[in-house]
Coordinates of C-alpha atoms in Angstrom, one line a residue:
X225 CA 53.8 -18.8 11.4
X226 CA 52.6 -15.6 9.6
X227 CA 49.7 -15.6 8.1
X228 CA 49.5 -13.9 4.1
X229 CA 47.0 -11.1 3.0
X230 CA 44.9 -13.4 0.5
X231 CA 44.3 -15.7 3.6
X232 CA 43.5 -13.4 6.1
X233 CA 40.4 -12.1 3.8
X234 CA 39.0 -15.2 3.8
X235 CA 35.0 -15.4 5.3
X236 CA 36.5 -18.1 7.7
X237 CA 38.6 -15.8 9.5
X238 CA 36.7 -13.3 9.6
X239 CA 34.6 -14.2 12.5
X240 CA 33.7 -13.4 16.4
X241 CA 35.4 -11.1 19.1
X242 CA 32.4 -11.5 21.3
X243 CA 30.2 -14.1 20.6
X244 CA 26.2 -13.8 21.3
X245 CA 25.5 -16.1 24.1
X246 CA 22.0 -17.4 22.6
X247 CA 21.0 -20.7 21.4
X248 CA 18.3 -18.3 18.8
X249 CA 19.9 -18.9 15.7
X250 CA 18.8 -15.6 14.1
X251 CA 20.5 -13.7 17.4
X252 CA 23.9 -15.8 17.0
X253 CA 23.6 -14.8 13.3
X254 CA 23.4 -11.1 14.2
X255 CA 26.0 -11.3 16.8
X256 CA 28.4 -13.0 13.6
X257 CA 27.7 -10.4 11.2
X258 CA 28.3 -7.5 14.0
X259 CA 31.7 -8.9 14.7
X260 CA 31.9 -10.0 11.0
X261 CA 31.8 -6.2 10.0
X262 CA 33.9 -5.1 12.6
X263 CA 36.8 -7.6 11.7
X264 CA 36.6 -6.5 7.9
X265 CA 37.3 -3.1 8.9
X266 CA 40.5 -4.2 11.0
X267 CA 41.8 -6.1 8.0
X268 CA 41.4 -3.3 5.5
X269 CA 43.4 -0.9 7.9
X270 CA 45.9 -3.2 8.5
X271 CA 46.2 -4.6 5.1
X272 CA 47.0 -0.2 4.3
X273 CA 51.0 -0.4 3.6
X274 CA 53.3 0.9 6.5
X275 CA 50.2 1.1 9.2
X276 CA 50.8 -2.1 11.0
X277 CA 52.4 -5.4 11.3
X278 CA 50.5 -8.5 11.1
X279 CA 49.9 -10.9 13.7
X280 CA 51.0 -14.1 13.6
X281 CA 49.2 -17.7 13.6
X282 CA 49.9 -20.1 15.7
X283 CA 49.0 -23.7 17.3
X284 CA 49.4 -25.3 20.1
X285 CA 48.9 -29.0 21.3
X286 CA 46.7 -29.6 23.9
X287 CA 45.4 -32.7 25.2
X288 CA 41.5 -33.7 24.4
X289 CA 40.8 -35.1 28.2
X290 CA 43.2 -32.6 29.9
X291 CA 41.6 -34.3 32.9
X292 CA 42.8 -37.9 32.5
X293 CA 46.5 -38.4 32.1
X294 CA 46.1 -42.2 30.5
X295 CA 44.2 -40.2 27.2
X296 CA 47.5 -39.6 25.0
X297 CA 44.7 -37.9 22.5
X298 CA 45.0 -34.3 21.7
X299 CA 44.2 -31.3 19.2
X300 CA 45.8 -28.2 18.1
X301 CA 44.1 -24.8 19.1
X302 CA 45.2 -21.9 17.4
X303 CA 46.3 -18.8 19.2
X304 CA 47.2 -14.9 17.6
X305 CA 50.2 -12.9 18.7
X306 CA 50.6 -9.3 18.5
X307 CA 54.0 -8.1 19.9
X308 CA 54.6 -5.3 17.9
X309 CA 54.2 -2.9 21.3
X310 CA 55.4 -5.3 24.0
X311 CA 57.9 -4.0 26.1
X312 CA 59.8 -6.9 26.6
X313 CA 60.2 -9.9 28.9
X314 CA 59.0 -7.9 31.7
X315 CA 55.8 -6.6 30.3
X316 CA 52.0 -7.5 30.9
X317 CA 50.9 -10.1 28.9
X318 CA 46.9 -9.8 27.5
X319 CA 45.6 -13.1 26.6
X320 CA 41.9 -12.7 24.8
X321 CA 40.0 -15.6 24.9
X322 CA 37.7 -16.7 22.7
X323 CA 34.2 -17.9 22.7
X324 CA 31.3 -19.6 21.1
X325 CA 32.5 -18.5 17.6
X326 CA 35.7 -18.6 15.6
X327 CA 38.7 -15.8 16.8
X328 CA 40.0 -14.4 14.4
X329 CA 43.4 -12.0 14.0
X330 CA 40.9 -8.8 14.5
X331 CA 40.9 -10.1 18.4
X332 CA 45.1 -8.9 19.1
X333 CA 45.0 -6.2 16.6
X334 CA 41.9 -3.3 17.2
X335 CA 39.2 -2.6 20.0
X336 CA 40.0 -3.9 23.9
X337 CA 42.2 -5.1 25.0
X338 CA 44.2 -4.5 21.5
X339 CA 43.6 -0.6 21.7
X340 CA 45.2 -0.9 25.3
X341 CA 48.7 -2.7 24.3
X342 CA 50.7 0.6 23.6
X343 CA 50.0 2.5 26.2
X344 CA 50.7 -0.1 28.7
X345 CA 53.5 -2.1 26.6
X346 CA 51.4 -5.5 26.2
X347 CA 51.9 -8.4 24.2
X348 CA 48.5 -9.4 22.9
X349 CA 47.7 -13.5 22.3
X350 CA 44.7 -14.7 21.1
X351 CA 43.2 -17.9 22.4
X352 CA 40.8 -19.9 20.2
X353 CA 38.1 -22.2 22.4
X354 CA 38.0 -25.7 22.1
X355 CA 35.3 -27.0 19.2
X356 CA 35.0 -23.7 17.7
X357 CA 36.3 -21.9 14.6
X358 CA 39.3 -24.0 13.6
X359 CA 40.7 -25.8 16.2
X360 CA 37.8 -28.6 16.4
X361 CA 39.8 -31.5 17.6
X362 CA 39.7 -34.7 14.7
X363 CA 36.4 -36.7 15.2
X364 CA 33.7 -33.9 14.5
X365 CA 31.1 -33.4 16.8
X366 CA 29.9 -36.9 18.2
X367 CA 28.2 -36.9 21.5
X368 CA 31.4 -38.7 21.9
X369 CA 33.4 -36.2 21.5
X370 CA 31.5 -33.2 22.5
X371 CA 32.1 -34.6 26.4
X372 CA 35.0 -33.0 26.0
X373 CA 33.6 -30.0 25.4
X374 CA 32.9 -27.4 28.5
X375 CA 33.5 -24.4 30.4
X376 CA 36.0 -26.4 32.3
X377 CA 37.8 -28.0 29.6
X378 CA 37.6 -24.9 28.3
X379 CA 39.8 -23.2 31.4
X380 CA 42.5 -26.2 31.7
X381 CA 43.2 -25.2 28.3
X382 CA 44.0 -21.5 29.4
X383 CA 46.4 -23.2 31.9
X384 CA 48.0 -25.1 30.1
X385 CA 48.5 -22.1 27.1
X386 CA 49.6 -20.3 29.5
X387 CA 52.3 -22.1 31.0
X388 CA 53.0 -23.5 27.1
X389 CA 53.2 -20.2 25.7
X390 CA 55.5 -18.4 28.4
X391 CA 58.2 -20.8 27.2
X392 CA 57.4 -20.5 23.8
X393 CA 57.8 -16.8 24.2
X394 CA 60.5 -16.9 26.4
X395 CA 58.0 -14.8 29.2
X396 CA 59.4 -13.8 32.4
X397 CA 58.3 -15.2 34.9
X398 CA 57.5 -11.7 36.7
X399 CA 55.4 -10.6 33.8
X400 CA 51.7 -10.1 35.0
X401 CA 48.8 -12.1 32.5
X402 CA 45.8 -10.3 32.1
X403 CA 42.8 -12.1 31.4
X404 CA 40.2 -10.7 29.1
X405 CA 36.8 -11.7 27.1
X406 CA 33.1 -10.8 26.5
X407 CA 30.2 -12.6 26.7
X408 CA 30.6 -16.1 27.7
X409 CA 34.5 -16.1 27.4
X410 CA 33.7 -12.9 29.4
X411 CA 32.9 -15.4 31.9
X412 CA 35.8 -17.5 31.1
X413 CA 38.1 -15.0 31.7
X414 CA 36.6 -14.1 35.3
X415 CA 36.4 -18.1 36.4
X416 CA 40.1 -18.0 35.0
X417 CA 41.2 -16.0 37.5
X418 CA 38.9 -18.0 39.8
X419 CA 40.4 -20.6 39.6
X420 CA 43.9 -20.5 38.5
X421 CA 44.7 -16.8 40.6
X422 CA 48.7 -18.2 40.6
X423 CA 48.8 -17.9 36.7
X424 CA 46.6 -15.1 35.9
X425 CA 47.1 -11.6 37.8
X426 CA 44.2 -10.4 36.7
X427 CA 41.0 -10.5 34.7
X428 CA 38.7 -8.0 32.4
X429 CA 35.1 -9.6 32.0
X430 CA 33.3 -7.8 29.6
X431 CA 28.9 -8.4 28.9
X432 CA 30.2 -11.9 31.2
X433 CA 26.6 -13.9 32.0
X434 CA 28.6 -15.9 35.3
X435 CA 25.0 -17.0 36.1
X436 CA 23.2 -19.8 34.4
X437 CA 19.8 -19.8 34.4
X438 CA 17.3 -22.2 32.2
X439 CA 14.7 -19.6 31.5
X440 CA 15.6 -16.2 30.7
X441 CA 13.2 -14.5 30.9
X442 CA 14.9 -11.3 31.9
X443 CA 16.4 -11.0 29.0
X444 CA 13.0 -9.6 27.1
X445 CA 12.4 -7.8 30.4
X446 CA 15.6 -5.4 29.6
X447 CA 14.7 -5.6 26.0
X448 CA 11.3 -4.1 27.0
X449 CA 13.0 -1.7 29.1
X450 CA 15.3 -0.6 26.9
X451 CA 13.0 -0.2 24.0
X452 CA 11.5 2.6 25.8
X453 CA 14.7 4.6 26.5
X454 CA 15.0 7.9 25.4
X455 CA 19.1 7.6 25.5
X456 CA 18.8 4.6 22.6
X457 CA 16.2 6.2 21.0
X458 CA 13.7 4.5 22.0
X459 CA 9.7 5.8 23.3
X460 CA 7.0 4.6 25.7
X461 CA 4.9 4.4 22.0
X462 CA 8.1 2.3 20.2
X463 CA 7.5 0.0 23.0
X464 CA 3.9 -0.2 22.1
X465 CA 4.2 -0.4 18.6
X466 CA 6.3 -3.7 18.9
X467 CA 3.2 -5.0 21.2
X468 CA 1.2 -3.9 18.0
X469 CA 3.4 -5.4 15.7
X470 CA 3.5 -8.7 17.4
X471 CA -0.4 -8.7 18.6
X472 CA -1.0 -8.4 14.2
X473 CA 1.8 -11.5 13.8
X474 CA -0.4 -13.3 16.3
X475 CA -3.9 -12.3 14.9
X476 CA -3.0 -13.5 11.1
X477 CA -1.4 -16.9 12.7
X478 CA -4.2 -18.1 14.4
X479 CA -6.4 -17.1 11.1
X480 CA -4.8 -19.5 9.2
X481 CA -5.6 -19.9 5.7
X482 CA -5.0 -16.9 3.5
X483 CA -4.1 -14.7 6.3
X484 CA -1.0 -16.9 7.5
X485 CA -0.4 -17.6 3.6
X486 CA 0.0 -13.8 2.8
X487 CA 2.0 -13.5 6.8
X488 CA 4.6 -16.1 4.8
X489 CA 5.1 -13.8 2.1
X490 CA 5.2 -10.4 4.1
X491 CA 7.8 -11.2 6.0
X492 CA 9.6 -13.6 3.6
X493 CA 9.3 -16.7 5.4
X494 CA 11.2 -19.7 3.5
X495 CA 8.9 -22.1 4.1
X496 CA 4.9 -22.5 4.8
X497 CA 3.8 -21.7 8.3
X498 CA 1.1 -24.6 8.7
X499 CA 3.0 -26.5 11.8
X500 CA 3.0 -24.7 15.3
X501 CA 6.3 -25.5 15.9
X502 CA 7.5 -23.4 12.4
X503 CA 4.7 -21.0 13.8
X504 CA 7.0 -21.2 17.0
X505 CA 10.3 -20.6 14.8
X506 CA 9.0 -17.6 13.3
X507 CA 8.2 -15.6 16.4
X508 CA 11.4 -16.4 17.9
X509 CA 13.2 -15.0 14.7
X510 CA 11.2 -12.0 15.1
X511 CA 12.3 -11.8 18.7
X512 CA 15.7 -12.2 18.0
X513 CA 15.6 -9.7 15.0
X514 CA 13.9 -6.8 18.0
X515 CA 16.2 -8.2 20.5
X516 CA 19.2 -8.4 18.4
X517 CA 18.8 -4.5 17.6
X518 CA 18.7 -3.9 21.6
X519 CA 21.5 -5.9 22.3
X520 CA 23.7 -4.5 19.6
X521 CA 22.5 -1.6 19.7
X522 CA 24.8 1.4 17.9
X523 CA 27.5 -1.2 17.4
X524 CA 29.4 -1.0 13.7
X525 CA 28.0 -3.9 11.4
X526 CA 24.4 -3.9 13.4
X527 CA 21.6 -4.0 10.6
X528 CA 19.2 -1.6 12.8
X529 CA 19.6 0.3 16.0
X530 CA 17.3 0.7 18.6
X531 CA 16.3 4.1 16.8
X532 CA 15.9 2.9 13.5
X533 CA 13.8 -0.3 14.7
X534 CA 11.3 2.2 16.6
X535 CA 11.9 4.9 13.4
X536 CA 10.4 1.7 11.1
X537 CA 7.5 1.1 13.4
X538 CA 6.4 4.1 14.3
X539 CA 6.3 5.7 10.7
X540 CA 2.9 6.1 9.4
X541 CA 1.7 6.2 13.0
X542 CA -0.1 9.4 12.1
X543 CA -2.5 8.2 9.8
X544 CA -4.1 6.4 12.4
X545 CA -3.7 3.2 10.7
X546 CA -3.0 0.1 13.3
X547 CA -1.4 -1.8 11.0
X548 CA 1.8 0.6 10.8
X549 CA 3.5 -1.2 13.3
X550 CA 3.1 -4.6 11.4
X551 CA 4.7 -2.3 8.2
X552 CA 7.3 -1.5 10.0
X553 CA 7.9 -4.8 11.1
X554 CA 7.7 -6.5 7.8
X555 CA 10.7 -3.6 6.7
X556 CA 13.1 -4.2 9.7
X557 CA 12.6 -7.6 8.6
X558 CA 13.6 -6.8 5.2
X559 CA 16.1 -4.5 6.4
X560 CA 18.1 -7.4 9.0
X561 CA 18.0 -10.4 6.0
X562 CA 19.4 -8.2 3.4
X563 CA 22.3 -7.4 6.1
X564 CA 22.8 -10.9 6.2
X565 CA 22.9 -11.9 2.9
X566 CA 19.6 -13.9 3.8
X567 CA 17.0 -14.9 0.9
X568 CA 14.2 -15.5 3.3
X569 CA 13.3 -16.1 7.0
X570 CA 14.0 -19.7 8.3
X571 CA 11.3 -21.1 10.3
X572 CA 11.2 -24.8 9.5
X573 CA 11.8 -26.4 13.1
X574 CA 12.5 -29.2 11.3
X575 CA 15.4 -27.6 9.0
X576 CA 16.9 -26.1 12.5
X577 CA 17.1 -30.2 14.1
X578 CA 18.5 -31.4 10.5
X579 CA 21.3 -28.8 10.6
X580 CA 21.7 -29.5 14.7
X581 CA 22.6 -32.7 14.0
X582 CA 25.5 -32.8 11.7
X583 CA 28.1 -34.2 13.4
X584 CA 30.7 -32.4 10.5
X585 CA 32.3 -28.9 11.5
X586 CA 30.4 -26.5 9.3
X587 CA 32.1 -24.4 6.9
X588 CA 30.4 -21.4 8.4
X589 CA 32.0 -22.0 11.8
X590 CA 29.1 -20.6 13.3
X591 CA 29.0 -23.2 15.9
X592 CA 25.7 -23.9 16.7
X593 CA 25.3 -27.3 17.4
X594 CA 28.4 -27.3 19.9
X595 CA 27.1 -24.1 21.5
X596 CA 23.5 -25.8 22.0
X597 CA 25.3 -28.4 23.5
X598 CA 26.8 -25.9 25.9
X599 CA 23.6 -24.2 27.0
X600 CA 22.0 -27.8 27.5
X601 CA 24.8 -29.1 29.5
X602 CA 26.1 -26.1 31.5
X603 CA 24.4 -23.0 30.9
X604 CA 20.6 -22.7 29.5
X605 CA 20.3 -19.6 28.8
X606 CA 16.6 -19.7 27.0
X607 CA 15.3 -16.4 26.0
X608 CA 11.3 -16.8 26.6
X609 CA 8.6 -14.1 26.8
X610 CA 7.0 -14.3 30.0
X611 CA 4.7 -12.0 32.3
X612 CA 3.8 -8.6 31.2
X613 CA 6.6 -6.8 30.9
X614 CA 7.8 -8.8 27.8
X615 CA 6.4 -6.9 24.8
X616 CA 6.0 -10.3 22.9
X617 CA 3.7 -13.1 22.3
X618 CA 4.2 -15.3 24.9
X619 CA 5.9 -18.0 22.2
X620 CA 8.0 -19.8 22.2
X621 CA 7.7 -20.9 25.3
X622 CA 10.2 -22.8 27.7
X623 CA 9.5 -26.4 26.5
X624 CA 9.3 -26.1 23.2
X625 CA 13.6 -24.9 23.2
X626 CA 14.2 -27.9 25.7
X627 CA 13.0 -29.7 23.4
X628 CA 15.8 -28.9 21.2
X629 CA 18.3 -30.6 23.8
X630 CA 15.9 -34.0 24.0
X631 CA 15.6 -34.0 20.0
X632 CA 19.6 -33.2 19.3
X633 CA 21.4 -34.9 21.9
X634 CA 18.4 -36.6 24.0
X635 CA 19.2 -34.9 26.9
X636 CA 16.1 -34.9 29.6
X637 CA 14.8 -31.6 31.2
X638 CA 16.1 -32.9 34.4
X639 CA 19.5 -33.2 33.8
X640 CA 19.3 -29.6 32.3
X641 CA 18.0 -28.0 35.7
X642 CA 21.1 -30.0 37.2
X643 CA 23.6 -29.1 35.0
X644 CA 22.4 -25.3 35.5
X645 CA 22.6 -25.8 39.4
X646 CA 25.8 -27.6 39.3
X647 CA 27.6 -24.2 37.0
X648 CA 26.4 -22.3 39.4
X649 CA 27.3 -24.0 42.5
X650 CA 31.3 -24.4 40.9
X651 CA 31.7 -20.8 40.0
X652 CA 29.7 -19.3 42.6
X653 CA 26.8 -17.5 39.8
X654 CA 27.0 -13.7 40.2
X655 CA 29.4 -13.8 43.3
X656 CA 32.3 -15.8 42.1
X657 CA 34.7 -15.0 44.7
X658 CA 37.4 -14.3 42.3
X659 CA 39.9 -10.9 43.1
X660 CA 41.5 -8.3 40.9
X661 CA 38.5 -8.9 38.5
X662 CA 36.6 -5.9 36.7
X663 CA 33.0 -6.6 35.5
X664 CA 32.3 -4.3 32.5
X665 CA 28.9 -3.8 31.4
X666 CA 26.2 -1.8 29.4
X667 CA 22.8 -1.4 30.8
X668 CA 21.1 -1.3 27.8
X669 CA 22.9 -4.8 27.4
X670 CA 19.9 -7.7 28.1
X671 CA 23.0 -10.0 29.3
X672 CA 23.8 -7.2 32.0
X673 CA 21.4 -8.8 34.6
X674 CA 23.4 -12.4 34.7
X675 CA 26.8 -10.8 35.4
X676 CA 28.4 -8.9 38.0
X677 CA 26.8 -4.8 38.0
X678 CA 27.6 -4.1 41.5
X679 CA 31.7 -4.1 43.3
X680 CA 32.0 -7.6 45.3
X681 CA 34.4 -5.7 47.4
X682 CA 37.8 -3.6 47.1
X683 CA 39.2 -6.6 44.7
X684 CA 36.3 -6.8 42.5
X685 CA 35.0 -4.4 40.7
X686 CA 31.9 -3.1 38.6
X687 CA 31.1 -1.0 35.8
X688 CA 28.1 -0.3 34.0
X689 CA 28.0 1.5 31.4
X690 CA 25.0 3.7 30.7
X691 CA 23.1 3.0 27.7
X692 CA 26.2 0.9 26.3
X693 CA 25.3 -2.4 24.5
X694 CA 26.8 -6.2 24.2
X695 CA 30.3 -6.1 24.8
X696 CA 30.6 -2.7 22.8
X697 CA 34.0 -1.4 25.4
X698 CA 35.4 -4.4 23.3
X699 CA 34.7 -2.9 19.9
X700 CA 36.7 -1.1 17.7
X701 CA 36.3 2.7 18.8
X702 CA 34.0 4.5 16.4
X703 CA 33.0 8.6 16.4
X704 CA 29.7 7.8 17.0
X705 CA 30.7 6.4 20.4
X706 CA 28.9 7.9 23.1
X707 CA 30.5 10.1 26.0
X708 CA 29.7 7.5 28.5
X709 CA 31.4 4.9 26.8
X710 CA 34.4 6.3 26.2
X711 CA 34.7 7.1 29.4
X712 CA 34.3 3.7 30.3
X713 CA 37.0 2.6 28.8
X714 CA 39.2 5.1 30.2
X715 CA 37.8 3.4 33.5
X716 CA 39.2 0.3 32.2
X717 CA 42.4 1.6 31.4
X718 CA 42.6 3.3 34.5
X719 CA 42.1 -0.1 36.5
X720 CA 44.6 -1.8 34.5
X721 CA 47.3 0.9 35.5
X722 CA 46.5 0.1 38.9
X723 CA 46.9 -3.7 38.4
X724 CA 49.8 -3.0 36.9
X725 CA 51.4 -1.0 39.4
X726 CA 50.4 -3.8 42.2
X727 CA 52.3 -6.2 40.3
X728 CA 55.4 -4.3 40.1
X729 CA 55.2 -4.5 43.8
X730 CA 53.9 -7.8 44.2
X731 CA 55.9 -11.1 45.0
X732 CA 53.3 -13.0 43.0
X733 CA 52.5 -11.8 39.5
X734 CA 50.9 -14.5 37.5
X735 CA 54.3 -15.6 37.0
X736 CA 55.7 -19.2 37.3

């Protein structure tokens, strides 16, 4: 059905095209508002009279246990459909999946693979993941019903919107169906194509993380890196200032008293900073707020860039006074909660469990609580600070975000390191063996170093982008894009010609 102006402005639509991929609650927040902002923008210029039509809504019934044929249960997912430059019968299809994170109409109207439809004479659908946004099947979010949530429940859906929608649309059956996403659906969209290669031609993975890993260390590791590169704006002395800035965090924790009363109040905790494991929360927040500026870095809607963060810590730096960096710290603080329309910083570990544990969808449809089910079940993907080449306090450490899975859904540490093992072992981590799949990443990106950066052979390709961030080839395109991404996604377009033209000539085209 088609969806009306007044509805489309509403907060609950306007929500993820590439979700965060972080349990951090501060990091998924950023990731939100990024995509948040962009979205806004694509509704104002399509809500302009005579620019564009509007996509429609729709919903489809799919069953809750698509794996056991006795379960009559189902729910509806929602889907998007942009048409207005499909060719016809015969032209490619590009479904979008969602992720961890509502998809909202933004996803088949602007940035990839939107910005690719006229050119190549697409239909765009949008795809809406199981548990998130609005399609959250009737029961909330149980441990009962969150079994049914997964990676895998999350691809026999794509099946079975695929087939469903081809006769809906009245699809050829010699159309080709491209598969794209970013960040986790990034890997969705690869596995996809993995494993159902006789109804999807072909697959775009953008920022995809298609190996699980329970401590990510890495991830700070690239954040350090990138911190010090000159193409982001970043310095060998930014790098040292957020060392500085941390080391000063650290010095006035461990002081207690009136030092940790008047840390509270500097950077605008919400709550006292007496328990370790709020002392815990805070650090991660502050790594999230440095790591969030990396990882969407020069992206529309980011509260700071890499430049700006190292501009904010390094001013002052000539008057010799080693507390500068703290300054600036306490101001990018400032700077990231007034973006988010945030009173204060949340650190009350006990306040993050109490919110994990409503079993209600949330009106925010952030997600949090079914994504942390994800990452404890499937994926991990725990950002910690160790060795020396994380510019961090070396909190929070591993145990104290397991701890999170026990306390939530009392899941043990060793079904965690299984459940990471077993991901890996079904999709085949960062050699999946799928063909005609393109790996798009930025190496400025901390998520870069769990996908695919290197060609798997002629059917699988690679591209990194140079100093490109999270999933920004999906964003809207912007003037202050750099050279190297645009010509990235020229790249893209370029390997979509060629897919394209193989199908013409191919008996076997995604098609039924």
């Amino acid at each position: 059905m088609a969806v009306g102006p007044a509805l489309w402005l509403s907060p609950l639509l306007l929500v993820s095209l590439c979700g965060s991929s972080a349990p951090a609650s501060l990091l998924r927040r950023l990731g939100a508002h990024v995509r948040r902002v962009q979205e806004s923008s694509v509704l104002r210029l399509s809500l302009d009279p005579g620019t564009t039509t509007l996509p429609k809504e729709g919903w489809l019934e799919q069953p809750l246990d698509p794996f056991n044929a006795s379960d009559r249960r189902s729910f509806l997912q929602r889907y998007w459909i942009n048409d207005q430059h499909w060719a016809g019968q015969d032209g490619p299809i590009f479904l979008h999946l969602g992720g961890e994170g509502s998809l909202g109409p933004g996803s088949v109207m602007r940035g990839h693979p939107a910005a690719l439809a006229p050119a190549l004479g697409a239909l765009v659908l949008g795809l809406e993941h199981r548990f998130y946004g609005l399609s959250i099947p009737a029961g909330g979010l149980s441990m009962t019903q969150l079994r049914f949530l997964s990676s895998r429940h999350a691809l026999a859906d794509v099946a079975s919107a695929r087939l469903a929608l081809s006769r809906l649309l009245n699809v050829s059956a010699s159309s080709p169906w491209v598969c794209f996403g970013g960040s986790y659906a990034g890997s969705l969209a690869a596995w996809a194509r993995l494993k159902f290669p006789h109804l999807l031609f072909a697959a775009v993975a953008s920022s995809a993380p298609v190996r699980a890993v329970l401590d990510f260390s890495a991830y700070n590791e690239v954040v350090s890196r990138s911190l010090t590169s000159a193409a982001v704006g970043g310095s060998p002395e930014c790098r040292a200032a957020v060392s500085a800035a941390f080391a000063e965090v650290g010095r006035r924790l461990r002081a207690g008293g009136a030092a940790r009363k008047a840390l509270r109040a500097e950077l605008g905790a919400c709550t006292p900073l007496g328990r370790p494991e709020d002392r815990e929360e805070l650090l991660e927040a502050l790594q999230a707020l440095v790591g969030g500026a990396v990882q969407y870095d020069g992206q529309t809607g980011a509260p700071l860039s890499v430049r700006q963060l190292c501009g904010l810590l390094l001013e002052g730096k000539g008057n010799g006074s080693h507390l500068a960096p703290y300054r600036g710290l306490r101001r990018a603080v400032q700077v990231v909660l007034h973006s988010l329309g945030q009173r204060c910083l949340s650190v009350s570990r006990a306040e993050t469990l109490a919110q994990l544990r409503v079993t209600e969808p949330q009106v925010s449809r952030v997600g949090d609580r079914q994504w942390l089910y994800q990452t404890c079940t499937e994926f991990g993907f725990y950002v910690t600070c160790q060795g020396p080449r994380c510019p961090f306090s070396q909190l929070p450490a591993l145990p104290s975000q397991l701890e999170l899975c026990e306390k939530v859904f009392g899941l043990s540490t060793s079904s965690m390191v299984q459940a990471v093992t077993q991901t890996n072992s079904y999709y085949g981590g960062q050699t999946p063996g799928a063909t005609q799949v393109l790996f798009v990443n930025g190496d400025a990106d901390p998520w870069h170093v769990l996908s695919v950066t290197q060609a798997l052979g002629p059917s699988v390709s690679a591209l990194l982008i140079p100093s490109a961030s999270h999933c920004s080839d999906m964003a809207p395109e912007s003037p202050s894009d750099t050279p190297s991404l645009r010509q990235g996604r020229q790249s893209i377009f370029q390997q979509l010609q060629t897919w394209l033209r193989l199908a013409k000539r191919s008996p076997l085209r995604g098609g039924l």
